[in-house]
mmCIF file of C-alpha atoms in Angstrom:
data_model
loop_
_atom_site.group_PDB
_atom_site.id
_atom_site.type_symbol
_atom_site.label_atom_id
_atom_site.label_comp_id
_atom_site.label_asym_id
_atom_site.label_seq_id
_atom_site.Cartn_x
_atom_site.Cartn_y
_atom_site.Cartn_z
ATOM 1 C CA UNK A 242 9.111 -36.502 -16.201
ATOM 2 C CA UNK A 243 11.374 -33.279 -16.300
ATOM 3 C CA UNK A 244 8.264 -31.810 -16.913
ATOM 4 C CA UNK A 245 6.783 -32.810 -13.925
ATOM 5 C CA UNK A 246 9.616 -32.597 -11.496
ATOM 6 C CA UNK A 247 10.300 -28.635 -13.109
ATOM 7 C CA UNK A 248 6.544 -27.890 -12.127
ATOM 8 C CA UNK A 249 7.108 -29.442 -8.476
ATOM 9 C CA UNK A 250 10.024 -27.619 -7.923
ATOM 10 C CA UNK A 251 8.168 -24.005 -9.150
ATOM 11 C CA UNK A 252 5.089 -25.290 -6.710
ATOM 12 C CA UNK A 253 7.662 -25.104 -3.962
ATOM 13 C CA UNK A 254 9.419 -22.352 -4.521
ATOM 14 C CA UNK A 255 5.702 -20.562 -4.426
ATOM 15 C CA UNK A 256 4.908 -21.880 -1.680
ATOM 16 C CA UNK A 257 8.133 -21.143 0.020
ATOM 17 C CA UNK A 258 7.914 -17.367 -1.088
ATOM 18 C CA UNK A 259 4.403 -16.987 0.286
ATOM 19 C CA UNK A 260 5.676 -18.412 4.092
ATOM 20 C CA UNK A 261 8.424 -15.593 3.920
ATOM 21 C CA UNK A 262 6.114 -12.730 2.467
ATOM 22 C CA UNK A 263 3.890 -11.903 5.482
ATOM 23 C CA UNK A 264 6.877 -12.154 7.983
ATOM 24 C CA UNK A 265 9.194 -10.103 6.246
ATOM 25 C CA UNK A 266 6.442 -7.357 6.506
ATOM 26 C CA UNK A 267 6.225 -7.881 10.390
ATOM 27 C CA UNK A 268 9.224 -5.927 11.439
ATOM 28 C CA UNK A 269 7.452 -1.977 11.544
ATOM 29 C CA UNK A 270 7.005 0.045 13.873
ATOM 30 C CA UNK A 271 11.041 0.520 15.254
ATOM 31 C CA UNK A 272 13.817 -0.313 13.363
ATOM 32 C CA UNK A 273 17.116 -2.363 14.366
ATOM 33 C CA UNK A 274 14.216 -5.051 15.548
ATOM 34 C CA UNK A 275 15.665 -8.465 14.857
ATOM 35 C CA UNK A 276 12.514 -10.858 15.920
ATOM 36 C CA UNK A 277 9.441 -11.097 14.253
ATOM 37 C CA UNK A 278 6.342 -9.411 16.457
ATOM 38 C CA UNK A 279 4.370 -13.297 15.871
ATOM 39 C CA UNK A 280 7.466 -14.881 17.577
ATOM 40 C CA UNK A 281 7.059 -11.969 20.215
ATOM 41 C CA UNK A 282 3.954 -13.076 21.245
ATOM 42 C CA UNK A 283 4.491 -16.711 20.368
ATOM 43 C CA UNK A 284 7.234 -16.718 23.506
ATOM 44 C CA UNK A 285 5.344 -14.913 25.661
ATOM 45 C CA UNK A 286 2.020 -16.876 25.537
ATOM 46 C CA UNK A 287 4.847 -19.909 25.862
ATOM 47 C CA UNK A 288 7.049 -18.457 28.762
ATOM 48 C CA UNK A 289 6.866 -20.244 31.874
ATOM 49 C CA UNK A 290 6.706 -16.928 33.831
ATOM 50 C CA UNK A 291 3.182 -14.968 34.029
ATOM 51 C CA UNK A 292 2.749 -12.121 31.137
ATOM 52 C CA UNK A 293 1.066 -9.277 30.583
ATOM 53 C CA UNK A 294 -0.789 -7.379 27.895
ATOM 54 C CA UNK A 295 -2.030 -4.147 28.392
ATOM 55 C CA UNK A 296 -5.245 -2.450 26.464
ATOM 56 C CA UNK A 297 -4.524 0.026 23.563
ATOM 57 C CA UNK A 298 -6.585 1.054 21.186
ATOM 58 C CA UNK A 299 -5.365 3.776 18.511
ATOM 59 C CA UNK A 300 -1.636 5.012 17.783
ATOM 60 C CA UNK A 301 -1.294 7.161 20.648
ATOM 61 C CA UNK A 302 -2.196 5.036 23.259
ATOM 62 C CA UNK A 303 -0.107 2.380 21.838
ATOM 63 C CA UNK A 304 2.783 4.714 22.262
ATOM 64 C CA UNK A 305 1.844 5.054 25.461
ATOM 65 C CA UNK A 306 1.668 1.222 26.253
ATOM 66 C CA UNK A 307 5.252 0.884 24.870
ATOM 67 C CA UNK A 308 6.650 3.983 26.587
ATOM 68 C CA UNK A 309 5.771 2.382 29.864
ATOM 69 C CA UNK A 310 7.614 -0.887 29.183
ATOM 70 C CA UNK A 311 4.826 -3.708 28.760
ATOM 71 C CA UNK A 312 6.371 -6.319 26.033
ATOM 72 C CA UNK A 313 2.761 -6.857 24.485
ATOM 73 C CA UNK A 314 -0.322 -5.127 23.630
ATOM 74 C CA UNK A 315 -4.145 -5.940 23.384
ATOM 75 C CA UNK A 316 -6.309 -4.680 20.679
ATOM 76 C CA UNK A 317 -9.575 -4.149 22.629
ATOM 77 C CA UNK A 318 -12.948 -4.404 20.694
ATOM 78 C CA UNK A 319 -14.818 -2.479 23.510
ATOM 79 C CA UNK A 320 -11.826 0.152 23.353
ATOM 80 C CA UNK A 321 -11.083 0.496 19.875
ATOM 81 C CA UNK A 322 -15.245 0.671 18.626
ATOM 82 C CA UNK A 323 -15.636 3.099 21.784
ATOM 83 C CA UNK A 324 -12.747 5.134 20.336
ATOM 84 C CA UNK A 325 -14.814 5.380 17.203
ATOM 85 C CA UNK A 326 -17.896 6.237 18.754
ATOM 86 C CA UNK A 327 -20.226 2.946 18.291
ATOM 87 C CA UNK A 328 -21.277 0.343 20.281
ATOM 88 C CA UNK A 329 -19.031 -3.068 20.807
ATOM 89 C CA UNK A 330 -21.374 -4.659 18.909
ATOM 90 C CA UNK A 331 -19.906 -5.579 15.361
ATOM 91 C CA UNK A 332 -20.724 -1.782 14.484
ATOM 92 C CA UNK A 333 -17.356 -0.582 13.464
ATOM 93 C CA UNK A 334 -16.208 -2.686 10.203
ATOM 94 C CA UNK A 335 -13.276 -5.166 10.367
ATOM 95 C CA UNK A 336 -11.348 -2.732 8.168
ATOM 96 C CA UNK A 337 -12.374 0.227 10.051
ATOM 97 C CA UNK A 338 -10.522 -1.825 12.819
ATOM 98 C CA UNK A 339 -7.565 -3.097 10.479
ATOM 99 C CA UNK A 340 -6.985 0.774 9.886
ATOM 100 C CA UNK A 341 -6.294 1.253 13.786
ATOM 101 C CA UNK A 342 -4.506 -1.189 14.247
ATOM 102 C CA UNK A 343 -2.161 -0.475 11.589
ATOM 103 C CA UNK A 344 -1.166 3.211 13.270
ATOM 104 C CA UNK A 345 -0.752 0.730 17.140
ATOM 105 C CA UNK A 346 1.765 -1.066 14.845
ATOM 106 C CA UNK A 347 3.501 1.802 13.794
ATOM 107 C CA UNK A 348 3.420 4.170 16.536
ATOM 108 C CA UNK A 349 4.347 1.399 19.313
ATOM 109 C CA UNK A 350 6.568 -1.578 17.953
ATOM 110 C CA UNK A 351 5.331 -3.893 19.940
ATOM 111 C CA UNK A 352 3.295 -7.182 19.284
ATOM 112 C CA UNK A 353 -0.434 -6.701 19.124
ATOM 113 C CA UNK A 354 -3.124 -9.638 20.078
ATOM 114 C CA UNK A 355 -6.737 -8.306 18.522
ATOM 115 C CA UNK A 356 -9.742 -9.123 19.984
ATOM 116 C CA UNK A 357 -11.327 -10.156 16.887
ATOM 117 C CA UNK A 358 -14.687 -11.063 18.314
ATOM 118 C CA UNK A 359 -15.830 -13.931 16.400
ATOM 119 C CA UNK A 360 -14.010 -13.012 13.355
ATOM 120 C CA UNK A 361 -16.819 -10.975 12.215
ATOM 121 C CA UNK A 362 -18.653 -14.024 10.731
ATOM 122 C CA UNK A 363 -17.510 -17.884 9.572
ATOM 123 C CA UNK A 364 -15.054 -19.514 8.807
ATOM 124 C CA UNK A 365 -14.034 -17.698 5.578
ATOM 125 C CA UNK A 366 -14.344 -14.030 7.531
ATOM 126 C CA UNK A 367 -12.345 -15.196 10.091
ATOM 127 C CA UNK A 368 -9.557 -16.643 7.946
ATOM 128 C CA UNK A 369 -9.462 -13.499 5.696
ATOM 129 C CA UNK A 370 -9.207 -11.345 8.818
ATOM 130 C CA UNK A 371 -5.897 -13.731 9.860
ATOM 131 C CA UNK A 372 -4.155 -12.580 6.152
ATOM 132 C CA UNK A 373 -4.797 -9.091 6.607
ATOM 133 C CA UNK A 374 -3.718 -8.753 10.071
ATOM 134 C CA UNK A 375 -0.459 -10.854 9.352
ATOM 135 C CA UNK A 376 -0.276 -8.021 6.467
ATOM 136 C CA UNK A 377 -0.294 -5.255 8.738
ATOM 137 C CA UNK A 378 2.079 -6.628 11.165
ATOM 138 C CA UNK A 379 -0.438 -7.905 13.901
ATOM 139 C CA UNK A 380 1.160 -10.722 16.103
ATOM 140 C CA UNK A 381 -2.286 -12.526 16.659
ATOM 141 C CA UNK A 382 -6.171 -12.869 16.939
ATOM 142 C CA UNK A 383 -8.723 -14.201 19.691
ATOM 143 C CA UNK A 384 -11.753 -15.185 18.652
ATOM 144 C CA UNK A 385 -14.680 -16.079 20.923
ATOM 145 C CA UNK A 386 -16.837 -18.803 20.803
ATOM 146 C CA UNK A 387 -19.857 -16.761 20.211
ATOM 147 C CA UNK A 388 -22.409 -15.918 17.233
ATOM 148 C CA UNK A 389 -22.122 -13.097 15.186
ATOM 149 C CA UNK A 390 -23.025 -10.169 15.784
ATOM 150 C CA UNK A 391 -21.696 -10.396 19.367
ATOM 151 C CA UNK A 392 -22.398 -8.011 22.081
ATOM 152 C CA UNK A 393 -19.780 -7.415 25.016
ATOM 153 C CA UNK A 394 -19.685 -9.760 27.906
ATOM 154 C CA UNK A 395 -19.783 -7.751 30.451
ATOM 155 C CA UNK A 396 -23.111 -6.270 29.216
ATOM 156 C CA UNK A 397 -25.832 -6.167 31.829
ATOM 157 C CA UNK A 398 -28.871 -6.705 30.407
ATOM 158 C CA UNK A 399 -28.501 -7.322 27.087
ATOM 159 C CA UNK A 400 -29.697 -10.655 24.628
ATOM 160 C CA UNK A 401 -29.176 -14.246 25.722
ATOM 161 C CA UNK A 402 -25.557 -14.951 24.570
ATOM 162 C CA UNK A 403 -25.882 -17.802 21.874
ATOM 163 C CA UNK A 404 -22.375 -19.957 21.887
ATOM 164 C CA UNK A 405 -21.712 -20.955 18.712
ATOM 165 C CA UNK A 406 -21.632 -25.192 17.650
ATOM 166 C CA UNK A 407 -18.296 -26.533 18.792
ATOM 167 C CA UNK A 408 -17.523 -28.405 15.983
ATOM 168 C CA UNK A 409 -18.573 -24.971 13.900
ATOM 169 C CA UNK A 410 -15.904 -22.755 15.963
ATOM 170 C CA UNK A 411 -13.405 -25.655 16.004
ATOM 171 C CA UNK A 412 -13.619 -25.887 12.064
ATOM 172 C CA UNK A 413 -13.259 -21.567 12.052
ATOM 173 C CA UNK A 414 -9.984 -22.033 14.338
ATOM 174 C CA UNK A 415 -8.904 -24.648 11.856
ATOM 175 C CA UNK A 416 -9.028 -22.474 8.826
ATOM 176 C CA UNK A 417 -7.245 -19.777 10.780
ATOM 177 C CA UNK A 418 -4.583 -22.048 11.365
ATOM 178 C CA UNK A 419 -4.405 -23.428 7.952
ATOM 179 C CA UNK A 420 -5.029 -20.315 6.105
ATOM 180 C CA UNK A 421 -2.083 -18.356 8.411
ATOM 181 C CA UNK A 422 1.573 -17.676 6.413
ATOM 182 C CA UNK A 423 3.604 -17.157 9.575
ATOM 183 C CA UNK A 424 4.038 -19.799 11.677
ATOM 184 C CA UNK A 425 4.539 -18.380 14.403
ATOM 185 C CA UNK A 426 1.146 -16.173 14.198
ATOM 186 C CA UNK A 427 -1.008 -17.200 17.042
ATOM 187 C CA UNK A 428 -4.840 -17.653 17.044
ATOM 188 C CA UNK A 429 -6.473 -17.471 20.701
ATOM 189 C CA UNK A 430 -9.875 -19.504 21.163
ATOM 190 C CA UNK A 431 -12.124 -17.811 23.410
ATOM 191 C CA UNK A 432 -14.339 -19.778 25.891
ATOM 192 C CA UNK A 433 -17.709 -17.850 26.595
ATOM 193 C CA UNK A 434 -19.194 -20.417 28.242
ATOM 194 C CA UNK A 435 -19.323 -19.400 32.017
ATOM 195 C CA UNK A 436 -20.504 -15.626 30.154
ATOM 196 C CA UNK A 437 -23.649 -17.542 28.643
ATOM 197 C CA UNK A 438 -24.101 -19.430 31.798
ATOM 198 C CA UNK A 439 -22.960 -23.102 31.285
ATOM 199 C CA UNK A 440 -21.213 -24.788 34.011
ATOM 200 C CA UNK A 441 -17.721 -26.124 34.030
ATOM 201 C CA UNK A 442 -17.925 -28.905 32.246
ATOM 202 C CA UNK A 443 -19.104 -27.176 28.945
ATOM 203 C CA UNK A 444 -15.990 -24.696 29.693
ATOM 204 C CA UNK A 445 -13.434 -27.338 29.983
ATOM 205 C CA UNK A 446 -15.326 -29.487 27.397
ATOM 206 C CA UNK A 447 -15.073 -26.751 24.224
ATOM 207 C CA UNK A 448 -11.564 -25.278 25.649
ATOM 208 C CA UNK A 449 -10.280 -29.198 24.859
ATOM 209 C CA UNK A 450 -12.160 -29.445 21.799
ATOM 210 C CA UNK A 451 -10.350 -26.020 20.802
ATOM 211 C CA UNK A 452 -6.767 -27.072 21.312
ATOM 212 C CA UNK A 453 -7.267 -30.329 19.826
ATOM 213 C CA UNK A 454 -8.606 -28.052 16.830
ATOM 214 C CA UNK A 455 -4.970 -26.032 17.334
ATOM 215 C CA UNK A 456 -5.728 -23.298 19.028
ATOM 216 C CA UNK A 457 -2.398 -21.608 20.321
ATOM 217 C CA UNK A 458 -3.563 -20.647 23.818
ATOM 218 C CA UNK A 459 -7.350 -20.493 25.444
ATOM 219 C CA UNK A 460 -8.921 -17.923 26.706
ATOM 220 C CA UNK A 461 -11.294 -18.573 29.636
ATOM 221 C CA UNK A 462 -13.726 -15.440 30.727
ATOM 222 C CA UNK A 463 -15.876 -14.752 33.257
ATOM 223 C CA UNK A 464 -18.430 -11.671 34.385
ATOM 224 C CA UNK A 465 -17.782 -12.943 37.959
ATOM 225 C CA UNK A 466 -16.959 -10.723 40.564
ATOM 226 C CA UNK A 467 -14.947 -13.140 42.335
ATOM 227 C CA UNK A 468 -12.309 -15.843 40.876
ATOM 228 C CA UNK A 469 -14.176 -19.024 41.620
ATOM 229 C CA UNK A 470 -14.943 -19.903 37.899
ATOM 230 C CA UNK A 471 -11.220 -19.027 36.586
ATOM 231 C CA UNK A 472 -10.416 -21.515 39.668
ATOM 232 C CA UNK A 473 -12.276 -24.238 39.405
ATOM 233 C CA UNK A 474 -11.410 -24.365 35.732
ATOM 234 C CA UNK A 475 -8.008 -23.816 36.054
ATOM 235 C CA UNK A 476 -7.942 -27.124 38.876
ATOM 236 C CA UNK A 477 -9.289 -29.615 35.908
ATOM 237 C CA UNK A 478 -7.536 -27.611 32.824
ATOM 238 C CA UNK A 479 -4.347 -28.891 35.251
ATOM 239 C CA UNK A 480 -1.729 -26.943 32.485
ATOM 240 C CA UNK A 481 -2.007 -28.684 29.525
ATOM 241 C CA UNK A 482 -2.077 -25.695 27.165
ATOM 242 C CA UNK A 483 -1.627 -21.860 27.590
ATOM 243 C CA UNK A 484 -4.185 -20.021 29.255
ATOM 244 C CA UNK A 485 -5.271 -16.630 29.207
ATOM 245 C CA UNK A 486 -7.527 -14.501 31.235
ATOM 246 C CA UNK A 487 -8.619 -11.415 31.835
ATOM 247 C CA UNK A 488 -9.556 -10.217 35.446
ATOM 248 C CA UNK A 489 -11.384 -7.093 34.393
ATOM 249 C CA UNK A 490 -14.549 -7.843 37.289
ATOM 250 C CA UNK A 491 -12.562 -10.594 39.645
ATOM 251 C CA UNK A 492 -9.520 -7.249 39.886
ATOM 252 C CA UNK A 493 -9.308 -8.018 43.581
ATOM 253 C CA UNK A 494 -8.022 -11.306 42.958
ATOM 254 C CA UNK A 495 -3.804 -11.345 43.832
ATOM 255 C CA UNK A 496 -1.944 -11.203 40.685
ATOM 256 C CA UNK A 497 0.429 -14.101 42.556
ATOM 257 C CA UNK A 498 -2.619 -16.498 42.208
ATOM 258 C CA UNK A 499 -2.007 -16.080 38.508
ATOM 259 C CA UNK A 500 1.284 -16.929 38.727
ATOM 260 C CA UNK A 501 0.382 -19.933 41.511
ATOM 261 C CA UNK A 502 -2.235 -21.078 39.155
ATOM 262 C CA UNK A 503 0.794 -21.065 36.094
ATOM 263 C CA UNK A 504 -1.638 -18.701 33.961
ATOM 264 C CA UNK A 505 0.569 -17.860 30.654
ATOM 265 C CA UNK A 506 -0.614 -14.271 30.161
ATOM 266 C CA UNK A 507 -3.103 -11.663 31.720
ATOM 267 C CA UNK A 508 -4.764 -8.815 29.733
ATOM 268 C CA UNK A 509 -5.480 -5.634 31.399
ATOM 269 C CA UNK A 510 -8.558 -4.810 29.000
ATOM 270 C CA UNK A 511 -9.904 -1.671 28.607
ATOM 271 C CA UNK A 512 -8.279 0.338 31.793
ATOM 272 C CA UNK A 513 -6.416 2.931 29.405
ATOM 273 C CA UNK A 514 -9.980 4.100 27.613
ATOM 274 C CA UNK A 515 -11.504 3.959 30.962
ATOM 275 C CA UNK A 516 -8.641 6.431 32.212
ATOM 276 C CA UNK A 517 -9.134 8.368 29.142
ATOM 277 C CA UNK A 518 -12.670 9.077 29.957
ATOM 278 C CA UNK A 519 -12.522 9.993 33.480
ATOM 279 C CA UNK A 520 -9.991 12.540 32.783
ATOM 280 C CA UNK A 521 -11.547 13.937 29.559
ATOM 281 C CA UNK A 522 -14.894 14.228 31.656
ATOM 282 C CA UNK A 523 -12.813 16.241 34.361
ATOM 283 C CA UNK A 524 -11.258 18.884 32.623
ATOM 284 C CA UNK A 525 -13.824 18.943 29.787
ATOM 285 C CA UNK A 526 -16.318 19.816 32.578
ATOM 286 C CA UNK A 527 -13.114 22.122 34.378
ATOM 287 C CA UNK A 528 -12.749 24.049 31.066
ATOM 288 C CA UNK A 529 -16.634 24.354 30.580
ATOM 289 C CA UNK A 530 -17.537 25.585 34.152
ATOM 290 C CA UNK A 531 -14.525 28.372 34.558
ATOM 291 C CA UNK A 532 -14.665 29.819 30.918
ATOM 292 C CA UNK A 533 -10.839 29.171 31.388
ATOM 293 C CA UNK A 534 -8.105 27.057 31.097
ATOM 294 C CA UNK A 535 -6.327 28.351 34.323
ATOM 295 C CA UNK A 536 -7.767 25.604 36.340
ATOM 296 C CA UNK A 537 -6.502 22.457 34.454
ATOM 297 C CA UNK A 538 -3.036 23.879 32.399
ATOM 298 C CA UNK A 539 -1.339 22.598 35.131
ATOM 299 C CA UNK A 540 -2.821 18.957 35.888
ATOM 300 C CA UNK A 541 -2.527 17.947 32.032
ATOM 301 C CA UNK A 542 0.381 17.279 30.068
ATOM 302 C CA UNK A 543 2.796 19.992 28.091
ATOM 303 C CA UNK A 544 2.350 19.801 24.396
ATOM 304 C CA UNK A 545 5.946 19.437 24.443
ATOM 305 C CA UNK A 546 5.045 15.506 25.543
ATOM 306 C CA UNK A 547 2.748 15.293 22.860
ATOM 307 C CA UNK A 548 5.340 16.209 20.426
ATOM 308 C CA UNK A 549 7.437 13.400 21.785
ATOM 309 C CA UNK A 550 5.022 10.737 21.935
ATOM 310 C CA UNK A 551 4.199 11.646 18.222
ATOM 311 C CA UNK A 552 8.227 11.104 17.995
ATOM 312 C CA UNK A 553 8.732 14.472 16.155
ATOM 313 C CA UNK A 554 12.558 14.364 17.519
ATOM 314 C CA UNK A 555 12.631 11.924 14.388
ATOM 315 C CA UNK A 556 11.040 14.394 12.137
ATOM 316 C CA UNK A 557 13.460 17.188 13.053
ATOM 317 C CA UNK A 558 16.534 14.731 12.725
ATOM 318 C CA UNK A 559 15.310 13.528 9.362
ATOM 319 C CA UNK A 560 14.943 17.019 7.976
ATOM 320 C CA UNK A 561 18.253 17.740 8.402
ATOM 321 C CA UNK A 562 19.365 14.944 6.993
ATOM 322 C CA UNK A 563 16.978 14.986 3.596
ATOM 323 C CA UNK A 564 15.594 18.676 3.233
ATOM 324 C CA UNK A 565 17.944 20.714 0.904
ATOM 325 C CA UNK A 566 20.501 22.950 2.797
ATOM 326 C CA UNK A 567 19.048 26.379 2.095
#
């Protein structure tokens, strides 16, 4: 009997020390932070006022992100595999993407939500993806609804989009859910169907299906050029769990609809690589056509800001404080 009641008591402490081991890892990036970056998120996908995450995808632009005062990031696929070079197409490996993500922890202190695609395979992918992100101090995963690999949904052109069983994706977001050691980690279930061209009762059908499964929030997306899918869903969903979207093609739509409609949190996707582009293309082409740098020194940023945004006031500090008085 002592025996037995010695062994439960050891089971619980293990158990115990494996809830605290992830979180206590989740305060990077800044210190002085008191709150854990899952709880970050967890309150704002929970606030009754409309929030916002804006695209990032490496250290730098996280910094950026941060600098300018949004409370939450999003880990774009399209933006992070475009950084890299590859298509959004399950080309860049999960770690290649863990390894990014770890320097947006870092560099901005602020919670990250990754689009994980479909969490680059089952069930068992997708659950191993939720330990290493809580490892690395991510706040939270979305995962969509589709087959691996995925292509992006905005893609014009491309293969039939294949939605994956709902039981199949419901049983994926349970082992997420289960397999998570911070409670407060959140796992966003993707709806693709409107992208793979089902109506709305298919939408609001696997959306339900996913929060009965425990989903944290839903995410319902649409290659619409005007909001009439997000609204006609959003009329029957009638707020009974958090919802996300993304207005990436329906941008003319009033951001106070959101907030009419009670929408928890909008993501601003990919505008930050798209930005990054455009001006590389100008003064790349600048630089290239005047055999000079005359024509762009003075429309670009001082090093002197890159220095800060790399937080090298730190560095200078710090060697006074450690480096040998010579």
């Amino acid at each position: 009997g002592i025996n037995a009641e010695y062994m439960g008591l050891l089971k619980m402490l293990g158990k115990a020390f494996l809830s605290l081991r992830a979180p206590l890892r989740f305060s990077r990036g800044f210190a002085g932070a008191t709150k854990r970056s899952t709880t970050k998120l967890r309150e704002m996908i929970r606030s009754p006022q409309l929030e916002f995450l804006m695209e990032a995808h490496n250290g730098l632009s996280a910094r950026v992100v941060a600098e300018t005062g949004f409370k939450g990031i999003w880990g774009s696929g399209l933006s992070i595999s475009a950084a890299m070079g590859v298509r959004d197409a399950n080309e860049a490996s999960w770690t290649q993407v863990l390894d990014v993500l770890e320097l947006m922890v870092d560099s901005s202190g602020l919670p990250i939500l990754l689009d994980g695609d479909t969490g680059y395979g089952n069930y068992n992918n997708a659950r191993r993806l939720v330990r290493k992100l809580e490892e690395r101090g991510v706040a939270g995963v979305c995962i969509e609804d589709k087959v691996f690999p995925k292509q992006n949904s905005l893609l014009e052109g491309g293969r039939k989009e294949n939605l994956a069983p709902i039981e199949e994706f419901c049983l994926k977001i349970k082992a997420c859910k289960d397999f998570q050691r911070d409670p407060d980690f959140q796992v966003v279930a993707r709806v693709e169907a409107f992208i793979a061209g089902w109506g709305l009762d298919e939408a609001l059908k696997r959306a339900e299906a996913y929060r009965e499964a425990g989903a944290d929030a839903i995410l319902i997306h649409s290659k619409k050029t005007d909001c009439g899918q997000i609204e006609s869903f959003v009329k029957e969903w009638k707020n009974r769990h958090p919802l996300v979207i993304v207005p990436t093609k329906y941008y003319t739509t009033p951001t106070q609809k959101f907030r009419d409609w009670k929408i928890s949190t909008v993501i601003w996707a990919n505008h930050n690589l798209r930005a990054s582009i455009a001006a590389m293309k100008d003064v790349s082409k600048k630089i290239f056509e005047a055999e000079s740098l005359t024509p762009v020194e003075k429309t670009i940023v001082p090093v002197t800001e890159v220095f800060h945004l790399q937080r090298n006031e730190e560095l200078v500090a710090a060697d006074k404080k450690y480096l040998p008085k010579t």
